[in-house]
Short mmCIF file of C-alpha atoms and ligand atoms in Angstrom, two decimals:
data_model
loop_
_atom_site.label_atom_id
_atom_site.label_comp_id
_atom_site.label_asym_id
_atom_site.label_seq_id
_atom_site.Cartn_x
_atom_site.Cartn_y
_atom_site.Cartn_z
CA UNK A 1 30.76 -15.89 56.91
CA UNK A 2 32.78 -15.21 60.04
CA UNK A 3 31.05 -15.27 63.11
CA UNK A 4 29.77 -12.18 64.76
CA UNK A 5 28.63 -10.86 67.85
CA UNK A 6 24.84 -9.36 67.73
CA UNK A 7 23.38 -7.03 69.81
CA UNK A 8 19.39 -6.53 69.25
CA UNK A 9 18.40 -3.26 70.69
CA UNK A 10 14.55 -3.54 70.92
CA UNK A 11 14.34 -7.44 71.14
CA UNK A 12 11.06 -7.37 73.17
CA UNK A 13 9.25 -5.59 70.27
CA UNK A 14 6.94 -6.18 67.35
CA UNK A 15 10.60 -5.97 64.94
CA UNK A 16 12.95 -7.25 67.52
CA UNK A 17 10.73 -11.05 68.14
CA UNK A 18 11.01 -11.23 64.21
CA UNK A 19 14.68 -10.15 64.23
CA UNK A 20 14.95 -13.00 66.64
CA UNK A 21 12.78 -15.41 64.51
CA UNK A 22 15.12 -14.67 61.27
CA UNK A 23 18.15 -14.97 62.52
CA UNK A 24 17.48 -18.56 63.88
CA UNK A 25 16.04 -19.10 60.32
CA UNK A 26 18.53 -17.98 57.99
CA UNK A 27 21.05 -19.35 60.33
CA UNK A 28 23.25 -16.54 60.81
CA UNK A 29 27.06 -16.79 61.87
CA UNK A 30 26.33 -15.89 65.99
CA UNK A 31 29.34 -15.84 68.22
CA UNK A 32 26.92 -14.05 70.50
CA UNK A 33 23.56 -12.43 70.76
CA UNK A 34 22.90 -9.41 73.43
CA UNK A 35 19.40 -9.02 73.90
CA UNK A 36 18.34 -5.14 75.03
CA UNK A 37 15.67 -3.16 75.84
CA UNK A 38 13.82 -0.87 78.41
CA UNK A 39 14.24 -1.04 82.46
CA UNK A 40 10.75 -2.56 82.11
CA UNK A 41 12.12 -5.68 80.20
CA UNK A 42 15.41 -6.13 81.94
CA UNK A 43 15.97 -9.52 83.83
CA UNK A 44 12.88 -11.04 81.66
CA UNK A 45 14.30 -14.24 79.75
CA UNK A 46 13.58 -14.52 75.60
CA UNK A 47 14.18 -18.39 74.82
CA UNK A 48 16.52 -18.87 71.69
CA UNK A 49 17.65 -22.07 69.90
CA UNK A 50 16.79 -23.71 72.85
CA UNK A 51 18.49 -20.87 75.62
CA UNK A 52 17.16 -18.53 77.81
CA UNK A 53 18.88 -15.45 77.03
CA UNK A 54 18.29 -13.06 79.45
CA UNK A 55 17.25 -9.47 78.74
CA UNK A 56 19.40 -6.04 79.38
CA UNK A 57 18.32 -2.92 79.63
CA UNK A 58 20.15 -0.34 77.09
CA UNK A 59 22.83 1.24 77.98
CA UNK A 60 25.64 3.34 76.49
CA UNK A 61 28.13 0.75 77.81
CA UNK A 62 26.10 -1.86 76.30
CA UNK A 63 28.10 -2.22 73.15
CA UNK A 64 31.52 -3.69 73.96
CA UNK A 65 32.71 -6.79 72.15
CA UNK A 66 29.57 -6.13 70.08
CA UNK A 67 30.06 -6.76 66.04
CA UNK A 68 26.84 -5.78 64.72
CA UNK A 69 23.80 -4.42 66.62
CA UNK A 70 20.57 -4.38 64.83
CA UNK A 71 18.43 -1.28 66.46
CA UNK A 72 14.60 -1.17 66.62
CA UNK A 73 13.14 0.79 69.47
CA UNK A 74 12.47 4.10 67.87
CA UNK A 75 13.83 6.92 66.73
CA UNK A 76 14.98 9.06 70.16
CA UNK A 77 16.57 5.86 71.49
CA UNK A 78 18.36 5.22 67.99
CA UNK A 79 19.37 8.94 68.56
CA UNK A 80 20.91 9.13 71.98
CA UNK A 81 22.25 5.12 72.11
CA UNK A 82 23.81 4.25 68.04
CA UNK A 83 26.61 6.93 68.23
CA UNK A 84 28.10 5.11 71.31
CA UNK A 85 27.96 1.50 69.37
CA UNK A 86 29.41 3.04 66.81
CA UNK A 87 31.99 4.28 69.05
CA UNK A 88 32.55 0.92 70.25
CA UNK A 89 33.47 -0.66 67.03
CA UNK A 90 30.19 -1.99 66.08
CA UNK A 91 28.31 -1.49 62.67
CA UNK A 92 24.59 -0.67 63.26
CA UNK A 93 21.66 -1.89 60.95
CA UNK A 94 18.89 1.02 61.99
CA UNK A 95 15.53 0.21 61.64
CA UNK A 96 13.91 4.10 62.86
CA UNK A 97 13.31 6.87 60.67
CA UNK A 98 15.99 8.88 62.72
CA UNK A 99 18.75 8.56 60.38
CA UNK A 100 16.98 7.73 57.04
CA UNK A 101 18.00 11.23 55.04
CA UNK A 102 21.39 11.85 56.99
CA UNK A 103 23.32 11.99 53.76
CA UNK A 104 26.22 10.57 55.26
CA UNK A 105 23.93 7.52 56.35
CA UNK A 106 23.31 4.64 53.27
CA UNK A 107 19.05 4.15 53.08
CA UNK A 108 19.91 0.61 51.80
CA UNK A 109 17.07 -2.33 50.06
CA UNK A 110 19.46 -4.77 49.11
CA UNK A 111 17.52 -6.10 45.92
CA UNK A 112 17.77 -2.45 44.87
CA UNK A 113 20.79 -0.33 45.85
CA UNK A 114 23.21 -2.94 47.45
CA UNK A 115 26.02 -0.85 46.14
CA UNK A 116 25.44 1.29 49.09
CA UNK A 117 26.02 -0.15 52.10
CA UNK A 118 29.89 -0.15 51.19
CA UNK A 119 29.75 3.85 51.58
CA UNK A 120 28.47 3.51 55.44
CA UNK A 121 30.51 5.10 58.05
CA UNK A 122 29.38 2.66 61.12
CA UNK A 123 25.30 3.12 60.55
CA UNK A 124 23.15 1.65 57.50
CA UNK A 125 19.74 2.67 57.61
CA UNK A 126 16.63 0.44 56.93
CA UNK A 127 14.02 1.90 55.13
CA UNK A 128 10.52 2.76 55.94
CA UNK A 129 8.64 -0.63 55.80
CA UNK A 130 5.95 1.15 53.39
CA UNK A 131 8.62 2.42 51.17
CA UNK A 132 10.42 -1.13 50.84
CA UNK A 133 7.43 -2.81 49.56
CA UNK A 134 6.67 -0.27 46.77
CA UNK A 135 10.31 -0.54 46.08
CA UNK A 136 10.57 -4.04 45.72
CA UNK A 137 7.88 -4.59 42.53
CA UNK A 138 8.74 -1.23 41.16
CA UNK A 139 12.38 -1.29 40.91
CA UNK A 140 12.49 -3.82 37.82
CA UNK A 141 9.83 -1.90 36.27
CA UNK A 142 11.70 1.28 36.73
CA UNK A 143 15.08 -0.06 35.18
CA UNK A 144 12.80 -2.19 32.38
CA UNK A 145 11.02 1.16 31.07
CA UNK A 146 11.67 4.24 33.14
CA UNK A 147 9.03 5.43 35.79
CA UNK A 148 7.43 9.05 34.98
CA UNK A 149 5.57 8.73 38.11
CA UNK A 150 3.96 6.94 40.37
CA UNK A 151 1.06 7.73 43.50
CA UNK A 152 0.27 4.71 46.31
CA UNK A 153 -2.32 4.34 48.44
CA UNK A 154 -1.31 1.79 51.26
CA UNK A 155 -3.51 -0.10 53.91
CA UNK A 156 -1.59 -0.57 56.77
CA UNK A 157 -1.61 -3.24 59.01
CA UNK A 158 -1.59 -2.43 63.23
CA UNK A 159 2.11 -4.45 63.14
CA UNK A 160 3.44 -0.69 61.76
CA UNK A 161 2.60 0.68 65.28
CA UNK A 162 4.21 -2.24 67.47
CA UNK A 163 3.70 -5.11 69.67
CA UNK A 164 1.04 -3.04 71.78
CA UNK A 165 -0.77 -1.86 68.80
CA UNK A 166 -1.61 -5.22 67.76
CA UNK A 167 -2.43 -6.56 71.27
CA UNK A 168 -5.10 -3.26 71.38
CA UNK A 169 -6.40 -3.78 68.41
CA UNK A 170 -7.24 -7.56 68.79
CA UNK A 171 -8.93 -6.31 72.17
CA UNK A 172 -10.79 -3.39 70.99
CA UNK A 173 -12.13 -5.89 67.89
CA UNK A 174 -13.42 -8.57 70.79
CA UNK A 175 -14.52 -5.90 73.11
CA UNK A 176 -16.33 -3.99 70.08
CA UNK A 177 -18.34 -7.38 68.94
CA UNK A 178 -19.28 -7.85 72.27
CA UNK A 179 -21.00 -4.58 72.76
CA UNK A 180 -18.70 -3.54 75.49
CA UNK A 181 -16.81 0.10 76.07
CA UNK A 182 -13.17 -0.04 75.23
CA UNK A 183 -10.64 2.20 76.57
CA UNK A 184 -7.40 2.66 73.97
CA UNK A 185 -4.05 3.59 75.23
CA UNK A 186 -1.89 3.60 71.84
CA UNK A 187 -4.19 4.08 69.07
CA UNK A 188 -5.30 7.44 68.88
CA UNK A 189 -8.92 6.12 67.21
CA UNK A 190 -11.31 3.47 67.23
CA UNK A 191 -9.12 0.79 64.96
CA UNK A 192 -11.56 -1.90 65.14
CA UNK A 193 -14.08 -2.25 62.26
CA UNK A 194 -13.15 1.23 61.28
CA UNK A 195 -10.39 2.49 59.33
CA UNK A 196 -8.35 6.04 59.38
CA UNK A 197 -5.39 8.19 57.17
CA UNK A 198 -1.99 7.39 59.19
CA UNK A 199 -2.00 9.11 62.16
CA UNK A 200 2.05 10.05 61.73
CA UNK A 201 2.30 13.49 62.66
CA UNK A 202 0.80 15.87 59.97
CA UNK A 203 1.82 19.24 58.44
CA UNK A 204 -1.42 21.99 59.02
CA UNK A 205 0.51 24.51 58.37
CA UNK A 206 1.09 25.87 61.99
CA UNK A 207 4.31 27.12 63.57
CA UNK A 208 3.81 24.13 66.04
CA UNK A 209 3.94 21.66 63.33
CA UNK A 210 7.28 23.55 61.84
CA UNK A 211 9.34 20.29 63.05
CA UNK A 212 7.29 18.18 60.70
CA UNK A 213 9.34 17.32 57.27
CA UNK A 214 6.24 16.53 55.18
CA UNK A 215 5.01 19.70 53.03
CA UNK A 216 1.43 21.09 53.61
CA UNK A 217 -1.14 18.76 53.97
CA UNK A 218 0.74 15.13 53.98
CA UNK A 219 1.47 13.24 56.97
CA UNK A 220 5.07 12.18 58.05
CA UNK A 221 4.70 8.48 56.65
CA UNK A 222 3.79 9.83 53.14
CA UNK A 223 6.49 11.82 52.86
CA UNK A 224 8.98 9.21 53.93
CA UNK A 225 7.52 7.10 51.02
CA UNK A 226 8.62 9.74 48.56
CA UNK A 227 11.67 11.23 50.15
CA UNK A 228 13.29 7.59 50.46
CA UNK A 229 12.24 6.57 47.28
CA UNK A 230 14.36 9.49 45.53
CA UNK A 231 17.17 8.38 48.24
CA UNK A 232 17.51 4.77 47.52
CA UNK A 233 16.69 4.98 43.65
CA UNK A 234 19.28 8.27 43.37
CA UNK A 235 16.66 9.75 41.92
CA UNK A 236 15.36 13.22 43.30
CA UNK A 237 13.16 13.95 40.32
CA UNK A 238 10.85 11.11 40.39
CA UNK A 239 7.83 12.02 40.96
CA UNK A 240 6.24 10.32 43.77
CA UNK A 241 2.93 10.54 46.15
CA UNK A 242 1.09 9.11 48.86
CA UNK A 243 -2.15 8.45 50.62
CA UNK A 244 -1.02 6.03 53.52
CA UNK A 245 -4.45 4.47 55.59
CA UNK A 246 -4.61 2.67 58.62
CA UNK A 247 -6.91 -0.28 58.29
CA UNK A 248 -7.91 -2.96 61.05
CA UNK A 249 -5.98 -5.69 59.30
CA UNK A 250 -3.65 -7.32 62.23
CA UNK A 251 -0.32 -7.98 59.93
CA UNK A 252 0.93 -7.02 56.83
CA UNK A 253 0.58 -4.23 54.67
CA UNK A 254 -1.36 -3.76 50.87
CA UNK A 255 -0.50 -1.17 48.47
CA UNK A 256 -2.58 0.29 45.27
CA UNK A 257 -0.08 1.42 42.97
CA UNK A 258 -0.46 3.47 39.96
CA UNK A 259 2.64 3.89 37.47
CA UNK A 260 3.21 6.02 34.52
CA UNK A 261 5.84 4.47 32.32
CA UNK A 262 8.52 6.19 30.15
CA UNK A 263 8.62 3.42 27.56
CA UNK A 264 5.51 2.13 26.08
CA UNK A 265 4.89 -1.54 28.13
CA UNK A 266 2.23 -3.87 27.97
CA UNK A 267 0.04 -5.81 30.92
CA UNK A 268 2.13 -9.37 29.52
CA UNK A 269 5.87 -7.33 29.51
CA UNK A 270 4.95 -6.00 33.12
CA UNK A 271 4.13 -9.38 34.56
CA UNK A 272 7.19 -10.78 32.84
CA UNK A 273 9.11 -8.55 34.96
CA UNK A 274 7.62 -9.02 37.79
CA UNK A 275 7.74 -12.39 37.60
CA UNK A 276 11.49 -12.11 37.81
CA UNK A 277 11.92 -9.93 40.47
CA UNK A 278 14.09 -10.48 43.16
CA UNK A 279 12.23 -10.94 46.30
CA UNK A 280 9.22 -10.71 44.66
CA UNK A 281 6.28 -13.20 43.67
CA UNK A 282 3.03 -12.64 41.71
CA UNK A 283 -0.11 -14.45 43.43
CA UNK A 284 -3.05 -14.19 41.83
CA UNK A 285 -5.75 -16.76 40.28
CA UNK A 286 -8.14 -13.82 38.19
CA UNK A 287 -10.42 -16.57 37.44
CA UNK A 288 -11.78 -16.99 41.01
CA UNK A 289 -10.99 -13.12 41.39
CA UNK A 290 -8.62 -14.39 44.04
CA UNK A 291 -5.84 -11.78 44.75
CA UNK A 292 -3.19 -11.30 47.02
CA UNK A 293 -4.16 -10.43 50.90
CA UNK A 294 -2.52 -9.67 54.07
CA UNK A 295 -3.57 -12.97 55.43
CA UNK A 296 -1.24 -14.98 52.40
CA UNK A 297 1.78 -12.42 53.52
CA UNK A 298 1.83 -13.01 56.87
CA UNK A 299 5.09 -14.33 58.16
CA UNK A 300 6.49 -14.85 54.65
CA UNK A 301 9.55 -13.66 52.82
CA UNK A 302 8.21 -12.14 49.01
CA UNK A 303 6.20 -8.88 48.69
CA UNK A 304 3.22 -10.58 46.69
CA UNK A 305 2.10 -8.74 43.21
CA UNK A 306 -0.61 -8.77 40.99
CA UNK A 307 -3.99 -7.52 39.38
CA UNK A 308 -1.57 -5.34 37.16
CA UNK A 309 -3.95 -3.67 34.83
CA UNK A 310 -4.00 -0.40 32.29
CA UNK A 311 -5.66 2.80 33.86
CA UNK A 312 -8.34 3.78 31.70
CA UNK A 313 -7.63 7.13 32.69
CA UNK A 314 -4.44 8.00 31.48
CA UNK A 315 -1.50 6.69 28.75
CA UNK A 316 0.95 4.12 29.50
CA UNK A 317 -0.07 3.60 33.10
CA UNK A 318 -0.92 0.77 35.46
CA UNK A 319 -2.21 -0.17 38.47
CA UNK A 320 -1.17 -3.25 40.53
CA UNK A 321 -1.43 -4.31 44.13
CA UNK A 322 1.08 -5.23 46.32
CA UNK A 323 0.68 -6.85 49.51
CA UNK A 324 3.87 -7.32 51.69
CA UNK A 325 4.75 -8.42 55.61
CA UNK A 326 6.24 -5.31 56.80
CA UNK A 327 7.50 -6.36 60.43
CA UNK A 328 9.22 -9.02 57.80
CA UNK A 329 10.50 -7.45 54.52
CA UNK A 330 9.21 -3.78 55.46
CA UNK A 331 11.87 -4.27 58.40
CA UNK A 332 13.25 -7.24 60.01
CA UNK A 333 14.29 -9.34 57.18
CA UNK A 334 15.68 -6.64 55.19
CA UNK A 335 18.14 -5.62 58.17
CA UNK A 336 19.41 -9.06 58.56
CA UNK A 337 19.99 -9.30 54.65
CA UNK A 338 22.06 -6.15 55.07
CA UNK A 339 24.29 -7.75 57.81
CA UNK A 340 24.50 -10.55 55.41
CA UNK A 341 25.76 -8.43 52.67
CA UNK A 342 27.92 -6.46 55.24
N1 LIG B 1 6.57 -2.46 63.30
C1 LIG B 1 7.01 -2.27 62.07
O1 LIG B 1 6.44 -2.81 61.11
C2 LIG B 1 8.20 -1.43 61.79
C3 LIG B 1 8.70 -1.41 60.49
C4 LIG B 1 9.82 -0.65 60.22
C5 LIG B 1 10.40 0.09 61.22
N2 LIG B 1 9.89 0.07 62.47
C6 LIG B 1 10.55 0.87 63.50
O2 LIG B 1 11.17 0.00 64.43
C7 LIG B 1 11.11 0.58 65.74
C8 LIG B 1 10.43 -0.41 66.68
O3 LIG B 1 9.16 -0.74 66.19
P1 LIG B 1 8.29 -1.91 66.81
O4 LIG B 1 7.09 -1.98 65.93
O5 LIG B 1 9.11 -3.13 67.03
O6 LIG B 1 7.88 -1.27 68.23
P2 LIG B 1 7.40 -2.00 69.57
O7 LIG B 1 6.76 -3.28 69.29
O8 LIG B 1 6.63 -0.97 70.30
O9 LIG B 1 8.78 -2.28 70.36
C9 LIG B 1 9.57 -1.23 70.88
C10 LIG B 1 10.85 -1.79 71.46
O10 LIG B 1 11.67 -0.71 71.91
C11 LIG B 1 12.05 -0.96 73.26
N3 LIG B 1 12.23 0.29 73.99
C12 LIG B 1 11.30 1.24 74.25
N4 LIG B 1 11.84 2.22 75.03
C13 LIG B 1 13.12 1.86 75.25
C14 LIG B 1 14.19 2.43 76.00
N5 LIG B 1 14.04 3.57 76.66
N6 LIG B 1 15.38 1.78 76.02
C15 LIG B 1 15.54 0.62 75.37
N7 LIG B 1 14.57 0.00 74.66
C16 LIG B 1 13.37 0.63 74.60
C17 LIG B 1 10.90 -1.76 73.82
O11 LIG B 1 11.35 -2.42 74.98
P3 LIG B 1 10.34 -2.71 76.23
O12 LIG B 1 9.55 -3.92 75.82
O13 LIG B 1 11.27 -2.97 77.36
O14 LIG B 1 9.48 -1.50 76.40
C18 LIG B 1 10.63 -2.69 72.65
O15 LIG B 1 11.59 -3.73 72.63
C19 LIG B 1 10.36 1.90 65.58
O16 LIG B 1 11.29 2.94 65.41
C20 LIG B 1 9.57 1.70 64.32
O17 LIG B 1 9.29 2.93 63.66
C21 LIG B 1 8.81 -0.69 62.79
#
């Protein structure tokens, strides 16, 4: 691979430090890394393989001479700042929402629609780190016997909300065990010992809420779980749903999946599949009831799997749980495998 030069636009954040992390890891092909982000950051140093690279604030000038830029400080800045890299030559790796269901815009998981990314016109988008870690186990089940539908319930870690997010939450939790008041900045509820549906912005029906693409009654992250799922499988028919939770769990998100099949499978054929699975790995040891947590995620590349099991409730359908390191394969690690691809 020829050597590029990166920009990272977000490097102080929650996604950028792992962006960082990665590329040092999987040894990508740097000619040069740009490090960007707010006024507030600019002239602070970030020490990589063994430099101190000093931090820029993001401009629209920011790009030239820039190869790839890998974009993660939400979706207004994505917005105003990724046309002018583009402009400058540069292919951006997006990891916002903002242009997720531009149709002209690839919504690319590379263990599942790889093909993709060849369509891109100067942006790939990353996918909603929720989304990617359903996709991941259920992609191999969908080729091996058709999906009729499917409904998740995730339990989000504070690592979906950013760097400050996970800072409050660790002091609300030692503030809330000590008996003493805490005052919250980002997170719009008591997080600590306490748990609450995502607090993305939610359709009630009102003309105020008119800007919000999730139908009646579902909150912006659940709808992204369905409306990128039908994007990245080409499939706008599947039917797909969502309860998505907040819980006080520091990193790494867990997902309850339920799956009607189209072909009549078994618990044994399921796990055989999964157990192939790029990307993927089951973790489970069902004689200690032992099964996979945020905690064994943490940090690491697979999306675990396991406790797949028939629902008693209905024909041909499972549940499993998933637990996967979003900041990781919900968004870092699945940009830089697109620039690899790229
Ligand atoms: N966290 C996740 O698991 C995850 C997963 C998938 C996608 N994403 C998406 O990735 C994006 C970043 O998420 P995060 O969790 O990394 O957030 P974060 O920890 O809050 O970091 C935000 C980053 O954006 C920078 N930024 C803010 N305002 C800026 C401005 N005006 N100009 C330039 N840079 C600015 C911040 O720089 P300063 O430090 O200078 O303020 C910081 O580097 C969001 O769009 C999020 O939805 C996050």
């Amino acid at each position: 691979m020829a050597e590029k030069n990166v920009a990272i636009v977000g490097a102080t954040g929650a996604v950028g430090q792992e962006l960082l992390s990665i590329l040092a890891e999987r040894k990508f092909p740097l000619k040069s890394l740009r490090l960007l982000a707010s006024a507030r950051s600019a002239g602070k140093k970030i020490r990589f393989e063994g430099e101190d690279l000093v931090i820029e604030e993001l401009r629209h000038d920011s790009f030239s001479g820039v190869d790839l830029v890998l974009s993660s400080a939400g979706g207004s800045i994505s917005k105003e700042f990724m046309p002018s890299a583009v402009k400058a030559g540069a292919v951006v790796v997006d990891n916002t929402s903002y242009f997720r269901m531009n149709p002209e815009v690839p919504l690319v998981v590379p263990e599942v629609n790889p093909q993709d990314i060849k369509k891109h016109k100067g942006i790939i988008a990353n996918p909603n780190c929720s989304t990617i870690i359903m996709l991941l186990p259920l992609f191999p089940i969908y080729k091996a016997f058709g999906v009729e539908r499917i409904h998740a319930t995730t339990y989000q870690a504070a690592s979906g909300a950013g760097a400050l997010a996970m800072e409050e939450l660790r002091l609300e939790s030692i503030a809330l065990a000590e008996g003493k008041p805490f005052q919250r900045s980002v997170i719009p509820f008591q997080y600590a010992f306490n748990l609450f549906p995502h607090n993305a912005p939610y359709n009630d029906g009102s003309e105020a809420k008119a800007a919000v693409h999730a139908p009646l009654g579902y909150c912006e992250e659940e709808w992204k779980m369905v409306a990128e799922t039908h994007k990245i499988f080409g499939d706008e028919k599947l039917p797909v749903n969502a309860t998505c939770v907040r819980v006080p769990v520091l990193r790494a998100h867990s997902e309850a999946l339920n799956i009607r099949l189209s072909k009549k499978a078994s618990v044994e054929e399921i796990y055989e599949v999964l157990l192939g699975a790029p990307g993927v790995q089951v973790l489970e040891e069902p004689s200690k009831n032992r099964w996979a947590m945020p905690i064994d995620a943490s940090g690491k590349d697979p999306v675990l799997v396991g406790r797949v099991r028939t629902d008693l409730s209905q024909e041909n359908t499972f549940d499993m749980w998933v637990v996967g390191d979003q900041i990781r394969k919900g968004a870092a690690l699945n940009a830089i495998q697109i620039a690899e691809l790229l």
